[in-house]
Short mmCIF file of N, CA and C in Angstrom, two decimals:
data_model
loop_
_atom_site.label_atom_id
_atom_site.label_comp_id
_atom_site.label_asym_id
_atom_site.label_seq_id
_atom_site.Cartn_x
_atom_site.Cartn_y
_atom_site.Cartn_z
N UNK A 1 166.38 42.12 105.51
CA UNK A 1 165.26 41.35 106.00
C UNK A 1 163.98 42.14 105.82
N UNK A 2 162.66 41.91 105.34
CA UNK A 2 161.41 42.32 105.35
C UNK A 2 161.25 42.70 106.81
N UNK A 3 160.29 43.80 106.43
CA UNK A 3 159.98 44.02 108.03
C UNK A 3 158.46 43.91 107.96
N UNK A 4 158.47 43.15 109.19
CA UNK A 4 157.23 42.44 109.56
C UNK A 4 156.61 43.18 110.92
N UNK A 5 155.71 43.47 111.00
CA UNK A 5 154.37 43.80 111.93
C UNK A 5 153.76 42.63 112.27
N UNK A 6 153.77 41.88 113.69
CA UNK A 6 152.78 41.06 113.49
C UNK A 6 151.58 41.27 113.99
N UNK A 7 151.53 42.06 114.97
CA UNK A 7 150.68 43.09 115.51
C UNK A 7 149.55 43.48 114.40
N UNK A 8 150.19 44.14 113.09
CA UNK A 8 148.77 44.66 112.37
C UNK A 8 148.85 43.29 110.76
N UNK A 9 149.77 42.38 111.17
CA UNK A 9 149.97 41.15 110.00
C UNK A 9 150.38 42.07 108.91
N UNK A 10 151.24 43.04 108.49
CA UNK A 10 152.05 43.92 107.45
C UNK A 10 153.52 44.08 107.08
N UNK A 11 153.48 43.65 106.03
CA UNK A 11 154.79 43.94 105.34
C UNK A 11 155.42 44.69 104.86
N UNK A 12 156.68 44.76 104.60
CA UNK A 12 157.65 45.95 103.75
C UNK A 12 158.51 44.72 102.83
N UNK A 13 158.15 44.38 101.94
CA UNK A 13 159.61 43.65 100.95
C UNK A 13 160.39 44.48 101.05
N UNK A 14 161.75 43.80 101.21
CA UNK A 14 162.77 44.43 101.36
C UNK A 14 163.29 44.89 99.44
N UNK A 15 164.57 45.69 99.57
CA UNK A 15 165.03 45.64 98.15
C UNK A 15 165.48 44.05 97.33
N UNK A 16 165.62 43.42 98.15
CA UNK A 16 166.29 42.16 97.13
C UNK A 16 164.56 41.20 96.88
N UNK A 17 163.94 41.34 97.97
CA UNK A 17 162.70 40.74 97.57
C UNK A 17 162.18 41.19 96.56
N UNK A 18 161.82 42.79 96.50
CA UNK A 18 161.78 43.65 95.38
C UNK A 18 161.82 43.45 93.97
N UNK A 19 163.29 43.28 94.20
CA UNK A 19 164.08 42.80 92.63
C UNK A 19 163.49 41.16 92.26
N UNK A 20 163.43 39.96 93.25
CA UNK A 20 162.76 38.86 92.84
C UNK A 20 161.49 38.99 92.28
N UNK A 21 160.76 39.78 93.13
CA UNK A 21 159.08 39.89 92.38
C UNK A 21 159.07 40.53 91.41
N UNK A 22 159.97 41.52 90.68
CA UNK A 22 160.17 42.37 89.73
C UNK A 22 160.05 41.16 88.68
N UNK A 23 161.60 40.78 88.55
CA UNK A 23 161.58 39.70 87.84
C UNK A 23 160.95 38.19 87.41
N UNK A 24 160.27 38.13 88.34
CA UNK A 24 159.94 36.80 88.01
C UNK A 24 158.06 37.22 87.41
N UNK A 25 157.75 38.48 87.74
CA UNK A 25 156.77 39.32 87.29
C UNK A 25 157.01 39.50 85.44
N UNK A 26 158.52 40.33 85.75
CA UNK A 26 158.51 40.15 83.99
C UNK A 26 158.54 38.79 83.16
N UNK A 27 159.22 37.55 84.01
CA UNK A 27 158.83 36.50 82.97
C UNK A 27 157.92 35.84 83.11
N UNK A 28 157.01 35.88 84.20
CA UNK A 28 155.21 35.53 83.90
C UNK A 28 154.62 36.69 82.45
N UNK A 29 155.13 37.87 82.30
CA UNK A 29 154.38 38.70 81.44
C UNK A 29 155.14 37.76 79.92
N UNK A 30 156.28 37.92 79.84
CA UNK A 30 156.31 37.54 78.75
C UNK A 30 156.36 35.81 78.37
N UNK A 31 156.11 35.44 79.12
CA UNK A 31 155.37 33.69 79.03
C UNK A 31 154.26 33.90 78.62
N UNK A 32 153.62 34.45 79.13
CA UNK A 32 151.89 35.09 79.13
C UNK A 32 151.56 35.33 77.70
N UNK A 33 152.27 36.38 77.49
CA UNK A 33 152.41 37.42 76.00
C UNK A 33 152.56 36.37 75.01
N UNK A 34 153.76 35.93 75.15
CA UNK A 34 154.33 34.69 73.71
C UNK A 34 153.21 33.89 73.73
N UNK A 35 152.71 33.57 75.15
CA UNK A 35 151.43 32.03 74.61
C UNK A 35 150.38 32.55 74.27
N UNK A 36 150.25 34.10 74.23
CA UNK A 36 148.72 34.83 74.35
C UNK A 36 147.77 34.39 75.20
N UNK A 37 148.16 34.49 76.24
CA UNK A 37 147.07 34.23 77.60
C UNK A 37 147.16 35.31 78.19
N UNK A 38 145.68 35.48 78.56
CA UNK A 38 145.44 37.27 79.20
C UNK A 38 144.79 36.46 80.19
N UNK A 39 144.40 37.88 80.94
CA UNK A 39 143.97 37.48 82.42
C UNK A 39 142.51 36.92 81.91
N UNK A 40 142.05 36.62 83.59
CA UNK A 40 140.74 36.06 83.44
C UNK A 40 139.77 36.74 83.16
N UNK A 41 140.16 38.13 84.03
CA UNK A 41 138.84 38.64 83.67
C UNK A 41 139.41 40.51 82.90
N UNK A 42 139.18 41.06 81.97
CA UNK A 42 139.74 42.22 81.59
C UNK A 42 139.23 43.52 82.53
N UNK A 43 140.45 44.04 82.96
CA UNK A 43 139.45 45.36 83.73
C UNK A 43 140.22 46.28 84.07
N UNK A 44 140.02 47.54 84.42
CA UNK A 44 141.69 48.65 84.61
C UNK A 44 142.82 47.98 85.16
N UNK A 45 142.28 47.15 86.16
CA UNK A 45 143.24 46.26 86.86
C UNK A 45 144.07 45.89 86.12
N UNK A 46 144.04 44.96 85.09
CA UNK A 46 144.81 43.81 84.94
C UNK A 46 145.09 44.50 83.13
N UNK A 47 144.84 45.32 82.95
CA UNK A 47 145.00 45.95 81.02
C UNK A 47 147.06 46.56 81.09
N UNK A 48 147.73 46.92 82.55
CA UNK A 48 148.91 47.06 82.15
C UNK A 48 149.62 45.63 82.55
N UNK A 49 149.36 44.64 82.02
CA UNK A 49 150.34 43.50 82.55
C UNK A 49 151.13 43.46 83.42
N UNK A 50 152.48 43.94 83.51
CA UNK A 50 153.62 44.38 83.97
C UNK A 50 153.10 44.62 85.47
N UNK A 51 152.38 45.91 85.60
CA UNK A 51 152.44 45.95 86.91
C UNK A 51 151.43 45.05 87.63
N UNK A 52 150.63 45.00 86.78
CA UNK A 52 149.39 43.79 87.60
C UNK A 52 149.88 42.40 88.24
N UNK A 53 151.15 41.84 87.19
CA UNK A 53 152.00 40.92 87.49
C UNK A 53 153.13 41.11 89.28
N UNK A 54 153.17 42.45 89.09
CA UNK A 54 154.34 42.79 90.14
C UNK A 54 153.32 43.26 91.31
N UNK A 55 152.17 43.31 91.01
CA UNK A 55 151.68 43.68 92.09
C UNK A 55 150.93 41.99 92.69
N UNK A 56 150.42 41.12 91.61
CA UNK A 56 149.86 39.72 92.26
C UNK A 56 150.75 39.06 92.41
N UNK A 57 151.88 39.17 92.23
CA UNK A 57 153.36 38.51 92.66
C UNK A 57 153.33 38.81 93.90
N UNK A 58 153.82 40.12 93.74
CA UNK A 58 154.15 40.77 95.22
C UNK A 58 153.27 39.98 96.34
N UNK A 59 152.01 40.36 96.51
CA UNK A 59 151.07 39.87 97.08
C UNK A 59 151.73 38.52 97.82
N UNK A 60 151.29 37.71 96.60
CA UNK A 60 151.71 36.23 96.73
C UNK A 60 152.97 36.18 97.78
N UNK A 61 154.15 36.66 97.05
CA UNK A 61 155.55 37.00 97.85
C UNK A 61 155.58 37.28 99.34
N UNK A 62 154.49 37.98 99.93
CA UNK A 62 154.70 38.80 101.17
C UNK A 62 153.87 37.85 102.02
N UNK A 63 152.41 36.59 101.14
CA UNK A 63 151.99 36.41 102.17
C UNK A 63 152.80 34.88 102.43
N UNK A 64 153.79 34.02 101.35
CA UNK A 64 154.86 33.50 101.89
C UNK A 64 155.35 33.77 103.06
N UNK A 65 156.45 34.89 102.98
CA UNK A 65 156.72 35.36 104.25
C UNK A 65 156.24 35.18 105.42
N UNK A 66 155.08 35.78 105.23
CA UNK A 66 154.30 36.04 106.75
C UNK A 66 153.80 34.85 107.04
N UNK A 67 154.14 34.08 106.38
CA UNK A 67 153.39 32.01 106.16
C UNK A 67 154.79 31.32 106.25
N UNK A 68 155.87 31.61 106.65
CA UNK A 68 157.14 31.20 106.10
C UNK A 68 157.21 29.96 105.63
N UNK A 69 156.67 30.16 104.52
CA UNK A 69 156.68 29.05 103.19
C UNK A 69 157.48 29.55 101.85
N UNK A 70 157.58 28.45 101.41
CA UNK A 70 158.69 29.03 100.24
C UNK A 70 157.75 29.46 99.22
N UNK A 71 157.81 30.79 98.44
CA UNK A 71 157.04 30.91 97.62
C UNK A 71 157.00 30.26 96.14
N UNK A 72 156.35 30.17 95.33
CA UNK A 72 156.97 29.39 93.77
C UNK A 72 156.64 30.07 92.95
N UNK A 73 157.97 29.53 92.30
CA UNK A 73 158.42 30.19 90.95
C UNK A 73 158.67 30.03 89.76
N UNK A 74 157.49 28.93 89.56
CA UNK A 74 157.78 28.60 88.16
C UNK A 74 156.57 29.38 87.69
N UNK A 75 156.70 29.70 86.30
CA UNK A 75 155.59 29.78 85.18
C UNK A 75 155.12 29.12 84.79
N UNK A 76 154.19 29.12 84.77
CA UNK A 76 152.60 27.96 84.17
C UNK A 76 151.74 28.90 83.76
N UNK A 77 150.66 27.93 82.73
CA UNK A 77 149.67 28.56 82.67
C UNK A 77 149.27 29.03 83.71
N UNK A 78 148.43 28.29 83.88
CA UNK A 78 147.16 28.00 85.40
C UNK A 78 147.62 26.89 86.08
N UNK A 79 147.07 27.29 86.91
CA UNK A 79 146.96 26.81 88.51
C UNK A 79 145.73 26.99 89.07
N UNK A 80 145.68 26.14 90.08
CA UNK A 80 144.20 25.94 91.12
C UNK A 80 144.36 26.63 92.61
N UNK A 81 145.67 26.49 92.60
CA UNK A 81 145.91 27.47 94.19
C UNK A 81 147.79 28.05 93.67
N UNK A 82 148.17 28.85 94.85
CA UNK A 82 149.23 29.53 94.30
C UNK A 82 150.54 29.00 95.71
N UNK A 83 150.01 28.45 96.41
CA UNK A 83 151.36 27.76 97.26
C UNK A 83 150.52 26.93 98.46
N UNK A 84 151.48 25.61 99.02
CA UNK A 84 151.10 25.29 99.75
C UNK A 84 151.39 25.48 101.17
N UNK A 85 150.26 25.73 101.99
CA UNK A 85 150.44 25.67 103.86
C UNK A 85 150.78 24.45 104.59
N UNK A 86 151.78 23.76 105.06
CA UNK A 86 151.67 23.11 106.00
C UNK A 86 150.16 23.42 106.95
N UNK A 87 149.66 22.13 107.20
CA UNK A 87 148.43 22.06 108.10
C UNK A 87 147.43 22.64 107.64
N UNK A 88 147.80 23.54 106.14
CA UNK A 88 146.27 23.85 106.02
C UNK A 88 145.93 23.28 104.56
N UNK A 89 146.97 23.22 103.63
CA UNK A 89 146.78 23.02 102.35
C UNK A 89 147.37 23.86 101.41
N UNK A 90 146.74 23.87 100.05
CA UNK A 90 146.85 24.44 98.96
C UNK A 90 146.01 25.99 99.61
N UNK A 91 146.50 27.17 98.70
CA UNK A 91 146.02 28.36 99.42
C UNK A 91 146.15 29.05 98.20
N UNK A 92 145.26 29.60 97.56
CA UNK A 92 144.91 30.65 96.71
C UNK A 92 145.03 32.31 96.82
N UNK A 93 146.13 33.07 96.54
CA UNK A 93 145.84 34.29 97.25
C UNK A 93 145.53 35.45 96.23
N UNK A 94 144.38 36.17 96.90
CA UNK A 94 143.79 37.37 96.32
C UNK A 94 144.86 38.33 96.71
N UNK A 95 144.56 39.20 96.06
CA UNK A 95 145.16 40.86 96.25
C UNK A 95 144.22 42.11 96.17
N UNK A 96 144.35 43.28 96.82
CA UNK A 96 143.66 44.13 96.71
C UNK A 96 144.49 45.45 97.11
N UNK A 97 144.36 46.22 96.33
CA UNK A 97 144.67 47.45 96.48
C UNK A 97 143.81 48.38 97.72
N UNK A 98 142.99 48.06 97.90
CA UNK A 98 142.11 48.78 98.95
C UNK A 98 142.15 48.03 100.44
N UNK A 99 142.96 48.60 101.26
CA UNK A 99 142.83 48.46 102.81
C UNK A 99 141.66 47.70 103.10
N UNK A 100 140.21 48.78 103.08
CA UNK A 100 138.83 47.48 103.18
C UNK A 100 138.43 46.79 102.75
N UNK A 101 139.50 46.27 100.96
CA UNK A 101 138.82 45.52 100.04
C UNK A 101 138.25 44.38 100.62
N UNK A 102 137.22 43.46 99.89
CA UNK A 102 136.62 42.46 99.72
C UNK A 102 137.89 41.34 99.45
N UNK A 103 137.64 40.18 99.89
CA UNK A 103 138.43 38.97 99.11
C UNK A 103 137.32 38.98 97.68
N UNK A 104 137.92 38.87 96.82
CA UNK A 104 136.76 38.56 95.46
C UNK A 104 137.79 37.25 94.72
N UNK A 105 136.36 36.42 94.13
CA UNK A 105 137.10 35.18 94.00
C UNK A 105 136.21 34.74 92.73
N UNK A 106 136.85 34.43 91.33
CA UNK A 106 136.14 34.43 90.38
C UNK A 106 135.62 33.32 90.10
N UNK A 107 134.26 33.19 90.34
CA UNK A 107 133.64 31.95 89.64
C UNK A 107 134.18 30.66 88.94
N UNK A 108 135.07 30.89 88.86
CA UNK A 108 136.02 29.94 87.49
C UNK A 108 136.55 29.13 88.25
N UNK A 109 137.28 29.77 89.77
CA UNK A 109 137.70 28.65 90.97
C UNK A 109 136.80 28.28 91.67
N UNK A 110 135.54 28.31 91.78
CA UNK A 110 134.60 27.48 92.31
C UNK A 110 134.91 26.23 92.66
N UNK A 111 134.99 25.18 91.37
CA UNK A 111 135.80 24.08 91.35
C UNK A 111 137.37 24.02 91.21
N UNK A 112 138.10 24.61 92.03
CA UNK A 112 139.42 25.18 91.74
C UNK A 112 139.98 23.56 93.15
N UNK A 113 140.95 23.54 93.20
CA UNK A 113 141.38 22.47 94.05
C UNK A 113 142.14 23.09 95.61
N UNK A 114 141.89 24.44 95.48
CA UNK A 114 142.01 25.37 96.94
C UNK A 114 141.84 24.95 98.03
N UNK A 115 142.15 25.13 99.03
CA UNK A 115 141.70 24.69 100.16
C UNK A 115 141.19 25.52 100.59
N UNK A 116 142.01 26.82 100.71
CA UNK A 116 141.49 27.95 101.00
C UNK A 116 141.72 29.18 100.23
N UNK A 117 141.53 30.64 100.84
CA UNK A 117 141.26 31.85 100.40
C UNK A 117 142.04 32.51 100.83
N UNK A 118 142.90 33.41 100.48
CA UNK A 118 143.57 34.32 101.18
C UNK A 118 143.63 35.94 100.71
N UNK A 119 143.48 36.20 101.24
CA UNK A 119 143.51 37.98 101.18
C UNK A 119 144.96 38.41 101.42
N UNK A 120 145.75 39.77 100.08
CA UNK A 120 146.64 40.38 101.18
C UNK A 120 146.22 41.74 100.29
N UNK A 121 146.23 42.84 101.36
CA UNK A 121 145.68 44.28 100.89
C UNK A 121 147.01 45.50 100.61
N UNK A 122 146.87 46.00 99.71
CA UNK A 122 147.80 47.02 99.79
C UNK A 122 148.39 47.06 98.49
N UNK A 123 149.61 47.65 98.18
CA UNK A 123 150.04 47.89 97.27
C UNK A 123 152.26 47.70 96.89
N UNK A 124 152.21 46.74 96.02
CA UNK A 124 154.19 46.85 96.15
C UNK A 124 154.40 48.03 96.38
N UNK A 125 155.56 47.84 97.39
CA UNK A 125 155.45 46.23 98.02
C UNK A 125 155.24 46.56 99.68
N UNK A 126 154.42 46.97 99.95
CA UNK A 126 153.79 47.00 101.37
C UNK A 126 152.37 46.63 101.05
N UNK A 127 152.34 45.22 101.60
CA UNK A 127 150.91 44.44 102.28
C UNK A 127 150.80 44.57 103.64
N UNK A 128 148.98 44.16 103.80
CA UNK A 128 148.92 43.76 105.09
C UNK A 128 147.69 42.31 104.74
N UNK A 129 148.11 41.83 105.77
CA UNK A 129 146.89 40.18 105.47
C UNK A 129 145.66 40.46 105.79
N UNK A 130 145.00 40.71 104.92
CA UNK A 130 143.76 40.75 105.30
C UNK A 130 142.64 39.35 105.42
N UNK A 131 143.32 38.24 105.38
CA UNK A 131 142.50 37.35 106.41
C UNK A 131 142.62 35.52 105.52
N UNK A 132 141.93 35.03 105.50
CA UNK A 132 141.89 33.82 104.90
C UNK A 132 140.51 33.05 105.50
N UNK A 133 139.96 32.20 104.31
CA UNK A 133 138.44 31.68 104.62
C UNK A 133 138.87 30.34 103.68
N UNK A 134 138.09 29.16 104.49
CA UNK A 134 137.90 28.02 103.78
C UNK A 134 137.11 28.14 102.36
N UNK A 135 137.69 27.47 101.63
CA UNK A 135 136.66 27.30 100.09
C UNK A 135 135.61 27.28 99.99
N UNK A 136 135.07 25.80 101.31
CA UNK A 136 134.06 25.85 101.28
C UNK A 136 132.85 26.54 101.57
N UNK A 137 133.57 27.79 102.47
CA UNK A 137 132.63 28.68 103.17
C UNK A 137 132.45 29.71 102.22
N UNK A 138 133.95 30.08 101.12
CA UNK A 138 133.53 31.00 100.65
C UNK A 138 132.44 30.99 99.41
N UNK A 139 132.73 29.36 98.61
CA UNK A 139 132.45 29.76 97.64
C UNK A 139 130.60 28.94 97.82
N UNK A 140 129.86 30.03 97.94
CA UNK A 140 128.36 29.60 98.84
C UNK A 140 127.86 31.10 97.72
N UNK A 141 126.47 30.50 97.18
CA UNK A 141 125.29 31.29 96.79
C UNK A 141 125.32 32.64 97.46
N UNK A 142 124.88 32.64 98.60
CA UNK A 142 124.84 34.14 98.97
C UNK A 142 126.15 35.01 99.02
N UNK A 143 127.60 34.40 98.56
CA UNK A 143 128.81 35.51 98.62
C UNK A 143 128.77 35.94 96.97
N UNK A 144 127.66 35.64 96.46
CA UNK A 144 127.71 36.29 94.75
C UNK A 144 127.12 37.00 94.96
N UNK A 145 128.18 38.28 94.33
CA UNK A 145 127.49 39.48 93.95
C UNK A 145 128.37 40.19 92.64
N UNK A 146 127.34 41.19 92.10
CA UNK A 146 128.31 41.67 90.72
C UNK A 146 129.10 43.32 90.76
N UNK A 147 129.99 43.21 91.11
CA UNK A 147 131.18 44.20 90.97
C UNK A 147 130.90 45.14 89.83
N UNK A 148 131.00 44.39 88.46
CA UNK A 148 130.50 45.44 87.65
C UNK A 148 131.54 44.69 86.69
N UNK A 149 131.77 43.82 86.57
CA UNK A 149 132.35 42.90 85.72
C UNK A 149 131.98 41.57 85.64
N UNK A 150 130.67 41.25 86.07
CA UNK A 150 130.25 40.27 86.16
C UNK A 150 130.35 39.54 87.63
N UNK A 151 129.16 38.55 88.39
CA UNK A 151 129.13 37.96 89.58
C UNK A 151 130.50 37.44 89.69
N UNK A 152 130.77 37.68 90.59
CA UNK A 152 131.58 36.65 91.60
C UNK A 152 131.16 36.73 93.11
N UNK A 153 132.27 36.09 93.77
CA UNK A 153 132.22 35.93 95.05
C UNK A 153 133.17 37.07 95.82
N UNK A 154 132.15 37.68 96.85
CA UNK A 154 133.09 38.57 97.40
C UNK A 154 132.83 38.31 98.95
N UNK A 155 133.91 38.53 99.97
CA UNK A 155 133.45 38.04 100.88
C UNK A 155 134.35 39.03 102.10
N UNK A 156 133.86 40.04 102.61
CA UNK A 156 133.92 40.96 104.05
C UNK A 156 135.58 40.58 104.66
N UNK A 157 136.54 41.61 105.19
CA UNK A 157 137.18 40.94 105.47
C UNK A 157 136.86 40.73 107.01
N UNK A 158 136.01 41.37 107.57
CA UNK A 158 135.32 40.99 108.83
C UNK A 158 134.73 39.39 109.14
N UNK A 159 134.64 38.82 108.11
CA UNK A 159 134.51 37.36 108.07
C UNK A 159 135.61 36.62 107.88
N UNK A 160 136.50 37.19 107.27
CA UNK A 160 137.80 36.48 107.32
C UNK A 160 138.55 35.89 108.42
N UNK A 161 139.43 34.67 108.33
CA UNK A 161 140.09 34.74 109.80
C UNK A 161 141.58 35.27 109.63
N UNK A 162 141.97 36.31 111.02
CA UNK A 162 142.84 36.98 110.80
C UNK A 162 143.99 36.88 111.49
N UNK A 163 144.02 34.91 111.36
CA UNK A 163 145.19 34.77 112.27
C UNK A 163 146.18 34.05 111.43
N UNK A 164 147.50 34.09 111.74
CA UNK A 164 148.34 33.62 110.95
C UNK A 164 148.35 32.52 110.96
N UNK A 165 148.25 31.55 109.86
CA UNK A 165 148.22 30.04 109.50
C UNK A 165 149.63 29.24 110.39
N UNK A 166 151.04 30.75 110.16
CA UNK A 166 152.05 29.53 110.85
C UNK A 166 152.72 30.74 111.70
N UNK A 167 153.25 30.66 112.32
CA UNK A 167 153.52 31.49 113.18
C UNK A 167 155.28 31.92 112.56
N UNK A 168 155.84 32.99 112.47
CA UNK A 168 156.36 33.67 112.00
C UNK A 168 158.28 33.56 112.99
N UNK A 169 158.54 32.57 111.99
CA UNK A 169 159.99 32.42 112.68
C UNK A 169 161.36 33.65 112.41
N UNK A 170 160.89 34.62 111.21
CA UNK A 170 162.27 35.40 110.25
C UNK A 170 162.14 36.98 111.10
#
């Protein structure tokens, strides 16, 4: 079983979760690869596939969990959000390697069909949630700013809300 914090909203994937995000990481890369679709935006981040995959998987994976929603697993191109919330909607989730990171949200989902925003911080496979914001709040004129790869939207996780969407039955 994952071990869950709900106290600081943090995860541990367990080993078999592990091995799912592993895998289903390698066949997003090589779906990806064969159709030649690269990420959205190029940057240290996202230049080794493989792990960038196992790490925005992961992400995705842990904040299921802590949402006890089923996560999904098919390959697609694109998508507009990455799973749905009971009561809240479609939910888009960021990742960040940095504890204080920013939610950053690329211009491109502006018009994305999201409901909302979600943050999870850390690194496979220990997250912690760093928060969730409506679309509409986030994606507003004054949350553009430029990173150094071009504007997007970045948005404090001190503005975020940092409560769990469903309350945690596992």
């Amino acid at each position: 079983m994952s071990e869950i914090t709900n106290s600081t909203r943090s995860i541990v994937l367990n080993d078999v979760e592990q091995k799912i995000v592993k895998h289903i990481a390698q066949r997003k890369r090589q779906y990806f690869e064969g159709h030649n679709i690269g990420p959205i935006v190029s940057t240290p981040r996202t230049r080794d596939r493989l792990s960038h995959y196992i790490e925005a998987w992961g992400a995705e994976y842990a904040f299921c969990i802590l949402h006890n929603v089923y996560p999904p697993t098919e390959i697609i191109d694109f998508n507009d959000y990455d799973v749905s919330v009971p009561g809240i909607g479609s939910v888009d989730i960021k990742s960040t390697k940095r504890m204080s990171g920013k939610l950053i949200i690329n211009p491109k989902k502006a018009k994305s069909r999201a409901n909302v925003f979600a943050l999870m911080c850390g690194g496979f496979p220990s997250y912690v949630f760093g928060g969730w914001i409506w679309a509409k709040d986030a994606i507003q004129k004054r949350n553009l700013i430029d990173l150094g790869y071009g504007k997007c939207y970045a948005i404090e996780q001190e503005r975020l809300n940092r409560n769990l969407a469903i309350c945690v039955t596992r």
